[in-house]
Short mmCIF file of C-alpha atoms and ligand atoms in Angstrom, two decimals:
data_model
loop_
_atom_site.label_atom_id
_atom_site.label_comp_id
_atom_site.label_asym_id
_atom_site.label_seq_id
_atom_site.Cartn_x
_atom_site.Cartn_y
_atom_site.Cartn_z
CA MET L 1 0.00 0.00 0.00
CA ASN L 2 1.28 3.48 -0.74
CA PRO L 3 1.83 5.89 2.19
CA ALA L 4 -1.21 8.06 1.41
CA ASP L 5 -3.48 4.97 1.43
CA ILE L 6 -2.03 3.67 4.71
CA THR L 7 -2.62 7.08 6.28
CA LYS L 8 -6.19 7.32 5.05
CA GLN L 9 -7.14 3.72 5.80
CA ALA L 10 -5.94 3.94 9.41
CA GLN L 11 -8.02 7.08 9.89
CA ASP L 12 -11.12 5.69 8.15
CA ILE L 13 -11.07 2.49 10.21
CA GLU L 14 -10.63 4.47 13.43
CA HIS L 15 -13.64 6.63 12.60
CA GLU L 16 -15.75 3.56 12.00
CA HIS L 17 -14.58 1.20 14.73
CA HIS L 18 -12.98 3.02 17.67
CA LEU L 19 -15.10 4.48 20.44
CA PRO L 20 -15.83 8.04 19.37
CA ILE L 21 -13.88 9.64 22.23
CA TYR L 22 -10.65 11.07 20.83
CA ARG L 23 -10.38 14.20 18.72
CA ARG L 24 -7.15 13.21 17.00
CA TYR L 25 -4.81 15.30 14.92
CA PRO L 26 -5.16 14.32 11.23
CA ILE L 27 -1.83 12.51 11.21
CA THR L 28 -0.99 8.80 11.13
CA LEU L 29 2.38 8.31 12.80
CA GLU L 30 4.86 5.65 11.84
CA LYS L 31 8.02 6.23 13.87
CA GLY L 32 9.88 8.44 16.31
CA LYS L 33 13.37 9.27 17.53
CA GLY L 34 14.26 11.68 20.32
CA ALA L 35 11.98 14.71 19.99
CA LEU L 36 10.97 13.91 16.42
CA VAL L 37 8.21 11.75 14.93
CA TRP L 38 7.40 10.91 11.32
CA ASP L 39 4.17 10.08 9.52
CA TYR L 40 3.88 7.50 6.75
CA GLU L 41 4.45 10.13 4.09
CA GLY L 42 7.80 10.97 5.63
CA ASN L 43 6.80 14.32 7.12
CA GLU L 44 8.93 15.14 10.16
CA TYR L 45 7.29 16.70 13.22
CA LEU L 46 8.87 18.27 16.28
CA ASP L 47 7.07 16.74 19.26
CA MET L 48 6.54 19.27 22.06
CA LEU L 49 3.90 17.01 23.62
CA ALA L 50 5.95 13.80 23.96
CA GLY L 51 3.01 11.41 24.13
CA ILE L 52 1.53 13.72 26.81
CA ALA L 53 4.58 14.02 29.08
CA VAL L 54 5.41 10.34 28.61
CA ASN L 55 8.53 10.22 26.47
CA ASN L 56 10.83 12.03 28.90
CA THR L 57 13.77 10.04 27.50
CA GLY L 58 12.60 10.78 23.94
CA HIS L 59 10.94 8.49 21.44
CA CYS L 60 12.56 5.05 21.20
CA HIS L 61 15.55 5.79 23.44
CA PRO L 62 18.16 3.12 22.58
CA ASN L 63 18.47 2.06 26.25
CA VAL L 64 14.72 1.53 26.53
CA VAL L 65 14.51 -0.27 23.17
CA LYS L 66 17.36 -2.59 24.13
CA ALA L 67 15.87 -3.34 27.55
CA ILE L 68 12.51 -4.23 25.98
CA LYS L 69 14.13 -6.44 23.31
CA ASP L 70 16.36 -8.27 25.81
CA GLN L 71 13.59 -8.84 28.33
CA ALA L 72 11.04 -9.86 25.67
CA GLU L 73 13.30 -12.73 24.68
CA LYS L 74 13.52 -13.99 28.26
CA LEU L 75 10.17 -13.56 30.04
CA ILE L 76 7.28 -11.24 29.27
CA HIS L 77 4.66 -12.02 31.88
CA PRO L 78 4.64 -14.56 34.71
CA SER L 79 1.94 -12.90 36.98
CA ASN L 80 2.38 -11.61 40.49
CA PHE L 81 2.37 -15.15 41.90
CA PHE L 82 6.14 -14.98 41.30
CA TYR L 83 9.11 -12.77 42.09
CA THR L 84 11.03 -11.24 39.21
CA LYS L 85 14.33 -9.40 39.25
CA PRO L 86 13.24 -6.40 37.12
CA GLN L 87 10.25 -5.75 39.41
CA SER L 88 12.31 -5.95 42.59
CA ASP L 89 15.13 -3.84 41.12
CA LEU L 90 12.64 -1.17 40.07
CA ALA L 91 10.92 -1.23 43.48
CA LYS L 92 14.27 -0.58 45.16
CA LEU L 93 15.23 2.19 42.73
CA LEU L 94 11.90 4.02 43.13
CA SER L 95 12.02 3.61 46.88
CA ASP L 96 15.49 5.18 46.96
CA LEU L 97 14.35 8.04 44.71
CA SER L 98 11.12 8.83 46.57
CA GLY L 99 12.16 8.09 50.14
CA LEU L 100 8.96 6.03 50.43
CA GLU L 101 9.60 2.42 51.33
CA ARG L 102 6.89 0.52 49.48
CA VAL L 103 5.60 0.33 45.93
CA PHE L 104 2.67 -1.14 44.03
CA PHE L 105 3.05 -1.49 40.27
CA CYS L 106 0.22 -1.08 37.80
CA ASN L 107 -0.17 -0.13 34.14
CA SER L 108 -1.27 3.50 34.05
CA GLY L 109 -1.70 6.72 35.94
CA VAL L 110 -5.32 6.18 36.82
CA GLU L 111 -4.61 2.71 38.21
CA ALA L 112 -1.96 4.25 40.44
CA LEU L 113 -4.54 6.80 41.60
CA GLU L 114 -7.13 4.10 42.20
CA ALA L 115 -4.64 2.09 44.28
CA ALA L 116 -3.65 5.14 46.31
CA LEU L 117 -7.29 5.99 46.94
CA LYS L 118 -7.93 2.42 48.11
CA ILE L 119 -4.96 2.63 50.48
CA ALA L 120 -6.35 5.92 51.79
CA ARG L 121 -9.86 4.51 52.22
CA LYS L 122 -8.55 1.45 54.06
CA TYR L 123 -6.43 3.70 56.26
CA GLY L 124 -9.55 5.75 56.99
CA ASN L 125 -11.59 2.63 57.72
CA ASN L 126 -8.89 1.30 60.05
CA HIS L 127 -8.99 4.59 61.98
CA ASN L 128 -12.80 4.84 61.98
CA LYS L 129 -12.71 8.06 60.01
CA LYS L 130 -15.97 9.29 58.51
CA GLY L 131 -14.59 12.17 56.44
CA ASP L 132 -13.50 12.77 52.87
CA ILE L 133 -10.47 12.48 50.70
CA ILE L 134 -9.85 16.14 49.95
CA ALA L 135 -8.36 17.36 46.69
CA VAL L 136 -7.73 20.66 44.96
CA GLU L 137 -9.89 22.44 42.37
CA ARG L 138 -8.89 22.14 38.72
CA GLY L 139 -6.97 18.93 39.47
CA PHE L 140 -6.78 16.02 37.06
CA HIS L 141 -6.21 12.46 38.25
CA GLY L 142 -7.35 10.21 35.41
CA ARG L 143 -10.65 8.83 34.16
CA SER L 144 -11.84 6.04 36.47
CA LEU L 145 -14.97 6.82 38.47
CA ALA L 146 -12.99 7.47 41.66
CA ALA L 147 -10.42 9.57 39.81
CA ILE L 148 -13.06 11.77 38.19
CA ALA L 149 -14.71 12.19 41.60
CA LEU L 150 -11.37 13.55 42.84
CA GLY L 151 -10.77 15.76 39.80
CA LYS L 152 -12.33 18.69 38.02
CA PRO L 153 -16.10 18.67 37.27
CA LYS L 154 -15.56 18.78 33.49
CA TYR L 155 -14.89 15.04 33.42
CA GLN L 156 -17.76 14.14 35.77
CA LYS L 157 -20.46 15.44 33.43
CA GLY L 158 -22.77 12.64 32.33
CA PHE L 159 -21.41 10.02 34.71
CA ALA L 160 -23.70 10.41 37.72
CA PRO L 161 -23.86 9.02 40.30
CA ILE L 162 -20.32 10.12 41.09
CA PRO L 163 -18.74 8.16 43.99
CA SER L 164 -19.03 10.00 47.29
CA GLY L 165 -16.37 10.69 49.88
CA PHE L 166 -14.38 13.17 47.79
CA LYS L 167 -14.28 16.91 48.09
CA THR L 168 -12.33 19.65 46.33
CA ILE L 169 -11.16 22.92 47.84
CA PRO L 170 -9.78 26.10 46.19
CA PHE L 171 -6.26 25.99 44.80
CA ASN L 172 -3.35 27.28 46.93
CA ASP L 173 -5.82 28.56 49.55
CA ILE L 174 -4.25 27.88 52.95
CA GLU L 175 -7.32 29.07 54.84
CA ALA L 176 -9.50 26.57 52.98
CA LEU L 177 -7.03 23.82 53.91
CA GLU L 178 -7.24 24.81 57.56
CA ASN L 179 -11.04 24.90 57.45
CA GLU L 180 -11.47 21.56 55.73
CA ILE L 181 -8.88 19.20 57.21
CA ASN L 182 -10.02 17.78 60.54
CA ASP L 183 -9.83 14.54 62.51
CA GLU L 184 -12.31 12.84 60.17
CA THR L 185 -10.28 13.65 57.05
CA ILE L 186 -8.79 10.57 55.41
CA ALA L 187 -6.30 12.15 53.04
CA PHE L 188 -5.33 15.31 51.22
CA ALA L 189 -4.34 14.91 47.57
CA CYS L 190 -2.89 17.29 45.00
CA GLU L 191 -0.59 17.53 42.00
CA PRO L 192 2.53 19.48 43.03
CA ILE L 193 2.22 21.08 39.59
CA GLN L 194 -1.18 20.76 37.93
CA GLY L 195 -0.79 19.56 34.35
CA GLU L 196 -4.16 19.20 32.65
CA GLY L 197 -5.39 22.09 34.82
CA GLY L 198 -3.14 24.54 32.98
CA ILE L 199 0.35 24.17 34.57
CA HIS L 200 -0.25 25.69 37.98
CA GLU L 201 2.22 25.12 40.80
CA VAL L 202 1.09 24.79 44.39
CA SER L 203 3.20 26.93 46.71
CA GLY L 204 5.75 25.56 49.15
CA ASP L 205 3.86 27.24 51.99
CA TYR L 206 0.69 25.48 50.94
CA LEU L 207 2.38 22.06 50.84
CA ARG L 208 4.09 22.64 54.18
CA ARG L 209 0.78 23.61 55.81
CA ALA L 210 -0.89 20.56 54.25
CA ARG L 211 1.86 18.38 55.77
CA GLU L 212 1.37 19.94 59.22
CA LEU L 213 -2.40 19.57 59.09
CA CYS L 214 -2.24 15.96 57.87
CA ASP L 215 0.16 15.14 60.73
CA LYS L 216 -2.04 16.90 63.25
CA HIS L 217 -5.19 15.09 62.11
CA ASN L 218 -3.65 11.73 61.20
CA ALA L 219 -4.58 12.08 57.51
CA LEU L 220 -2.44 10.89 54.61
CA LEU L 221 -0.67 13.40 52.38
CA PHE L 222 -0.77 12.17 48.80
CA PHE L 223 0.85 13.74 45.74
CA ASP L 224 -0.19 12.92 42.20
CA GLU L 225 3.18 12.99 40.40
CA VAL L 226 1.88 11.24 37.29
CA GLN L 227 2.65 14.21 35.04
CA CYS L 228 5.20 16.28 36.96
CA GLY L 229 7.38 13.35 38.10
CA ASN L 230 10.21 11.44 36.48
CA GLY L 231 12.59 14.35 35.99
CA ARG L 232 10.33 16.65 34.02
CA THR L 233 10.48 19.64 36.36
CA GLY L 234 14.21 19.46 37.10
CA LYS L 235 13.95 17.21 40.16
CA TYR L 236 13.09 13.54 40.02
CA PHE L 237 9.73 14.23 41.71
CA GLY L 238 7.90 17.57 41.74
CA PHE L 239 7.51 17.58 45.52
CA GLU L 240 11.30 17.72 45.96
CA HIS L 241 11.26 21.42 45.02
CA HIS L 242 9.66 22.16 48.38
CA GLY L 243 11.17 19.56 50.66
CA VAL L 244 7.74 18.41 51.82
CA LYS L 245 7.60 14.65 52.17
CA PRO L 246 4.28 12.97 51.36
CA ASP L 247 2.95 9.66 52.67
CA MET L 248 2.11 8.46 49.16
CA ILE L 249 2.78 9.40 45.57
CA ALA L 250 1.36 8.14 42.30
CA THR L 251 3.57 8.07 39.23
CA ALA L 252 3.19 6.86 35.63
CA LYS L 253 3.60 8.75 32.30
CA GLY L 254 7.38 9.31 32.12
CA LEU L 255 8.09 6.24 34.25
CA GLY L 256 8.27 3.73 31.41
CA GLY L 257 10.03 5.68 28.65
CA GLY L 258 6.88 5.12 26.57
CA PHE L 259 6.05 1.66 27.87
CA PRO L 260 2.83 1.54 29.95
CA ILE L 261 3.56 1.35 33.65
CA GLY L 262 2.34 3.13 36.77
CA ALA L 263 3.27 2.94 40.42
CA VAL L 264 2.12 4.03 43.85
CA MET L 265 4.82 4.67 46.39
CA ALA L 266 3.84 4.64 50.06
CA ASN L 267 5.59 4.94 53.39
CA GLU L 268 5.12 2.21 56.00
CA LYS L 269 2.37 4.15 57.76
CA ALA L 270 0.19 4.20 54.63
CA ALA L 271 1.26 0.82 53.27
CA GLN L 272 0.49 -1.05 56.49
CA ALA L 273 -3.19 -0.13 56.08
CA LEU L 274 -3.43 -2.99 53.56
CA ASP L 275 -3.47 -6.70 54.24
CA TYR L 276 -2.71 -9.62 51.94
CA GLY L 277 -5.38 -9.81 49.25
CA ASP L 278 -6.60 -6.21 49.68
CA HIS L 279 -5.45 -5.12 46.24
CA GLY L 280 -3.83 -6.59 43.17
CA THR L 281 -3.43 -6.67 39.41
CA THR L 282 -2.68 -9.24 36.74
CA TYR L 283 -0.27 -7.32 34.51
CA GLY L 284 1.04 -4.70 36.92
CA GLY L 285 4.81 -4.78 37.34
CA ASN L 286 5.46 -7.49 34.82
CA PRO L 287 9.13 -7.90 33.92
CA LEU L 288 8.79 -6.40 30.45
CA ALA L 289 7.29 -3.15 31.78
CA CYS L 290 9.75 -3.04 34.68
CA ALA L 291 12.76 -3.63 32.41
CA ALA L 292 11.62 -0.77 30.17
CA SER L 293 11.08 1.43 33.22
CA LEU L 294 14.44 0.56 34.79
CA ALA L 295 16.12 1.61 31.55
CA ALA L 296 14.11 4.84 31.36
CA VAL L 297 14.67 5.83 34.99
CA ARG L 298 18.38 5.01 34.85
CA THR L 299 18.69 7.03 31.66
CA ILE L 300 17.03 10.04 33.34
CA LEU L 301 19.56 9.73 36.17
CA ASP L 302 22.68 8.76 34.18
CA GLU L 303 22.22 11.38 31.46
CA ASP L 304 21.23 13.93 34.11
CA LEU L 305 18.06 14.77 32.24
CA MET L 306 16.82 16.60 35.34
CA THR L 307 19.49 19.30 35.01
CA GLN L 308 18.83 19.37 31.28
CA ALA L 309 15.12 19.90 31.91
CA THR L 310 15.89 22.92 34.10
CA GLU L 311 18.39 24.45 31.68
CA LYS L 312 16.37 23.82 28.54
CA GLY L 313 13.15 25.02 30.17
CA THR L 314 14.85 28.24 31.24
CA TYR L 315 16.23 28.69 27.72
CA LEU L 316 12.86 28.05 26.07
CA VAL L 317 11.02 30.53 28.30
CA LYS L 318 13.74 33.17 27.79
CA GLN L 319 13.56 32.79 24.00
CA VAL L 320 9.76 33.04 23.96
CA LYS L 321 9.87 36.12 26.20
CA GLU L 322 12.54 37.82 24.09
CA LYS L 323 10.83 37.11 20.79
CA THR L 324 7.41 38.28 22.02
CA ALA L 325 8.61 41.34 23.94
CA GLY L 326 6.38 44.35 23.29
CA THR L 327 3.52 42.19 21.95
CA ASP L 328 0.29 41.40 23.74
CA TYR L 329 -0.24 37.72 22.93
CA ILE L 330 0.96 36.17 26.18
CA LYS L 331 -0.79 36.62 29.50
CA ASP L 332 1.42 34.37 31.63
CA ILE L 333 4.18 31.79 31.38
CA ARG L 334 4.21 29.16 34.13
CA GLY L 335 5.88 25.94 35.08
CA LYS L 336 9.18 24.36 35.98
CA GLY L 337 11.81 22.64 33.88
CA LEU L 338 10.20 21.24 30.74
CA MET L 339 6.65 21.40 32.09
CA ILE L 340 5.62 24.76 30.69
CA GLY L 341 2.28 26.49 30.26
CA ILE L 342 2.00 29.59 28.07
CA GLU L 343 -1.35 31.26 28.71
CA LEU L 344 -2.55 33.36 25.79
CA TYR L 345 -5.05 36.20 25.73
CA PHE L 346 -7.03 34.23 23.13
CA PRO L 347 -8.00 30.60 22.41
CA GLY L 348 -5.04 28.31 21.90
CA LYS L 349 -6.63 25.67 19.67
CA PRO L 350 -6.11 27.57 16.37
CA VAL L 351 -2.50 28.19 17.41
CA VAL L 352 -1.95 24.48 18.00
CA MET L 353 -3.54 23.55 14.66
CA GLU L 354 -1.52 26.15 12.76
CA MET L 355 1.71 24.97 14.43
CA LEU L 356 0.81 21.45 13.37
CA GLU L 357 0.68 22.63 9.76
CA GLN L 358 4.22 23.85 10.33
CA PHE L 359 5.15 20.41 11.69
CA VAL L 360 5.25 21.22 15.41
CA ILE L 361 3.10 19.10 17.75
CA SER L 362 1.78 20.84 20.86
CA ASN L 363 -1.38 20.94 22.91
CA VAL L 364 -3.78 23.36 24.55
CA THR L 365 -5.36 22.92 27.95
CA MET L 366 -7.93 25.06 29.80
CA ASP L 367 -8.73 26.69 26.39
CA THR L 368 -5.99 29.32 26.41
CA THR L 369 -2.89 27.63 27.81
CA ILE L 370 -0.39 26.09 25.40
CA ARG L 371 1.07 23.10 27.24
CA LEU L 372 4.68 22.21 26.40
CA VAL L 373 6.00 18.93 27.80
CA PRO L 374 8.66 17.90 25.24
CA PRO L 375 11.15 15.07 25.64
CA LEU L 376 13.90 16.08 28.08
CA VAL L 377 16.42 15.07 25.39
CA ILE L 378 15.17 17.81 23.02
CA THR L 379 18.10 19.77 21.53
CA TYR L 380 18.62 23.53 21.69
CA ASP L 381 18.25 23.71 17.90
CA GLN L 382 14.90 21.99 18.21
CA ILE L 383 13.83 24.46 20.90
CA ASP L 384 14.80 27.30 18.53
CA ARG L 385 12.73 25.65 15.81
CA PHE L 386 9.72 25.52 18.14
CA VAL L 387 10.14 29.16 19.19
CA ASP L 388 10.36 30.34 15.57
CA VAL L 389 7.18 28.50 14.57
CA PHE L 390 5.33 29.52 17.75
CA VAL L 391 6.14 33.21 17.40
CA ASN L 392 5.30 33.11 13.70
CA VAL L 393 1.91 31.56 14.43
CA LEU L 394 1.16 33.98 17.28
CA GLU L 395 1.77 36.86 14.90
CA LYS L 396 -0.95 35.46 12.63
CA HIS L 397 -3.50 34.77 15.38
CA GLY L 398 -2.77 37.41 18.02
C1 PLP H 401 -2.39 11.69 32.93
C2 PLP H 401 -2.63 11.87 34.38
C3 PLP H 401 -3.30 10.89 35.13
C4 PLP H 401 -3.91 9.66 34.48
O1 PLP H 401 -2.97 8.86 33.87
P1 PLP H 401 -3.46 7.78 32.78
O2 PLP H 401 -2.21 7.00 32.48
O3 PLP H 401 -3.98 8.55 31.62
O4 PLP H 401 -4.49 6.95 33.41
C5 PLP H 401 -3.43 11.08 36.49
N1 PLP H 401 -2.92 12.18 37.09
C6 PLP H 401 -2.27 13.14 36.40
C7 PLP H 401 -1.70 14.30 37.12
C8 PLP H 401 -2.11 13.02 35.02
O5 PLP H 401 -1.50 13.98 34.34
#
């Protein structure tokens, strides 16, 4: 089949047979390398979205590819009735990185959230708590029923009845924290940097107060690091910027270098809420996923992609600011490392679509915020290429 037919057929079949839930870009991708992807017709795109903050080590990093190939030839999936070396090695590595002793492996961000929420509920049950799991407005935690109950109302619409026992309070509002957290509260949950919600960072003061209040009222402090973790913001985990240690974190996205894997990390206090048989998964933590993840995490550490994220993020923001000085397109630039939100004074969707025509992949969230979460291995030349296209497109739409 010629490339144009492959492209069209894949799109036609999707329209006919996939659940009608994704508004996709009109591109059929064939391959990727670093911060670049190619469609079947050979068009090259600069990927500032990175599989939605997944490919922190870039598309098809050689270390990740090799780990998957090697492991696939040995053992792909034995179930959690057995021990495997990749799973145990990854558990130890993540425990060292997070400072939280215990891990549960699953296959996605939302499964990590679901597991963490079950740990929290069991902890609450064990302590006879009658209160809520409290989260922060505009948060996003995935698409299971419990995760949408925890997150922003947009994703709850049409799915009533929404599970009870969850409550959201205003963002970065210390007084609201103080008013809501009491002895009945089971847990407080937030993203250290909100991703889907428009790249908003909670303040260090807010996190520190949350830690104090959770300690005072014997509630669990839980950070959703699914998007901001794994080196993206310049530290391995987002919470490290503020030195506030949580009781649990959820991670996924960048954890597997593109391979699906998620994890909950918990300290002993949270982890001991569970007994044998309280939770489980068939695929979670299988050696293929864990081998891919070990390679991805070690690459982030060995190639010091955290420092690169900080330096490249600073460079990108500086270039955008310089090239748009004196214009009135940009309302705010937020974020840390290579987790950047550029809020415009006008809708971002046309900007994203126009950039796509100039072979740059990006994304808009909260209508007006361009979300940039490129691979941490992006080059400076590629950042320049993005800035040129972005500024050019803003000039047309601003
Ligand atoms: C993407 C995301 C999730 C859900 O992860 P999935 O792998 O899509 O289930 C949860 N929390 C945050 C902060 C996310 O960005």
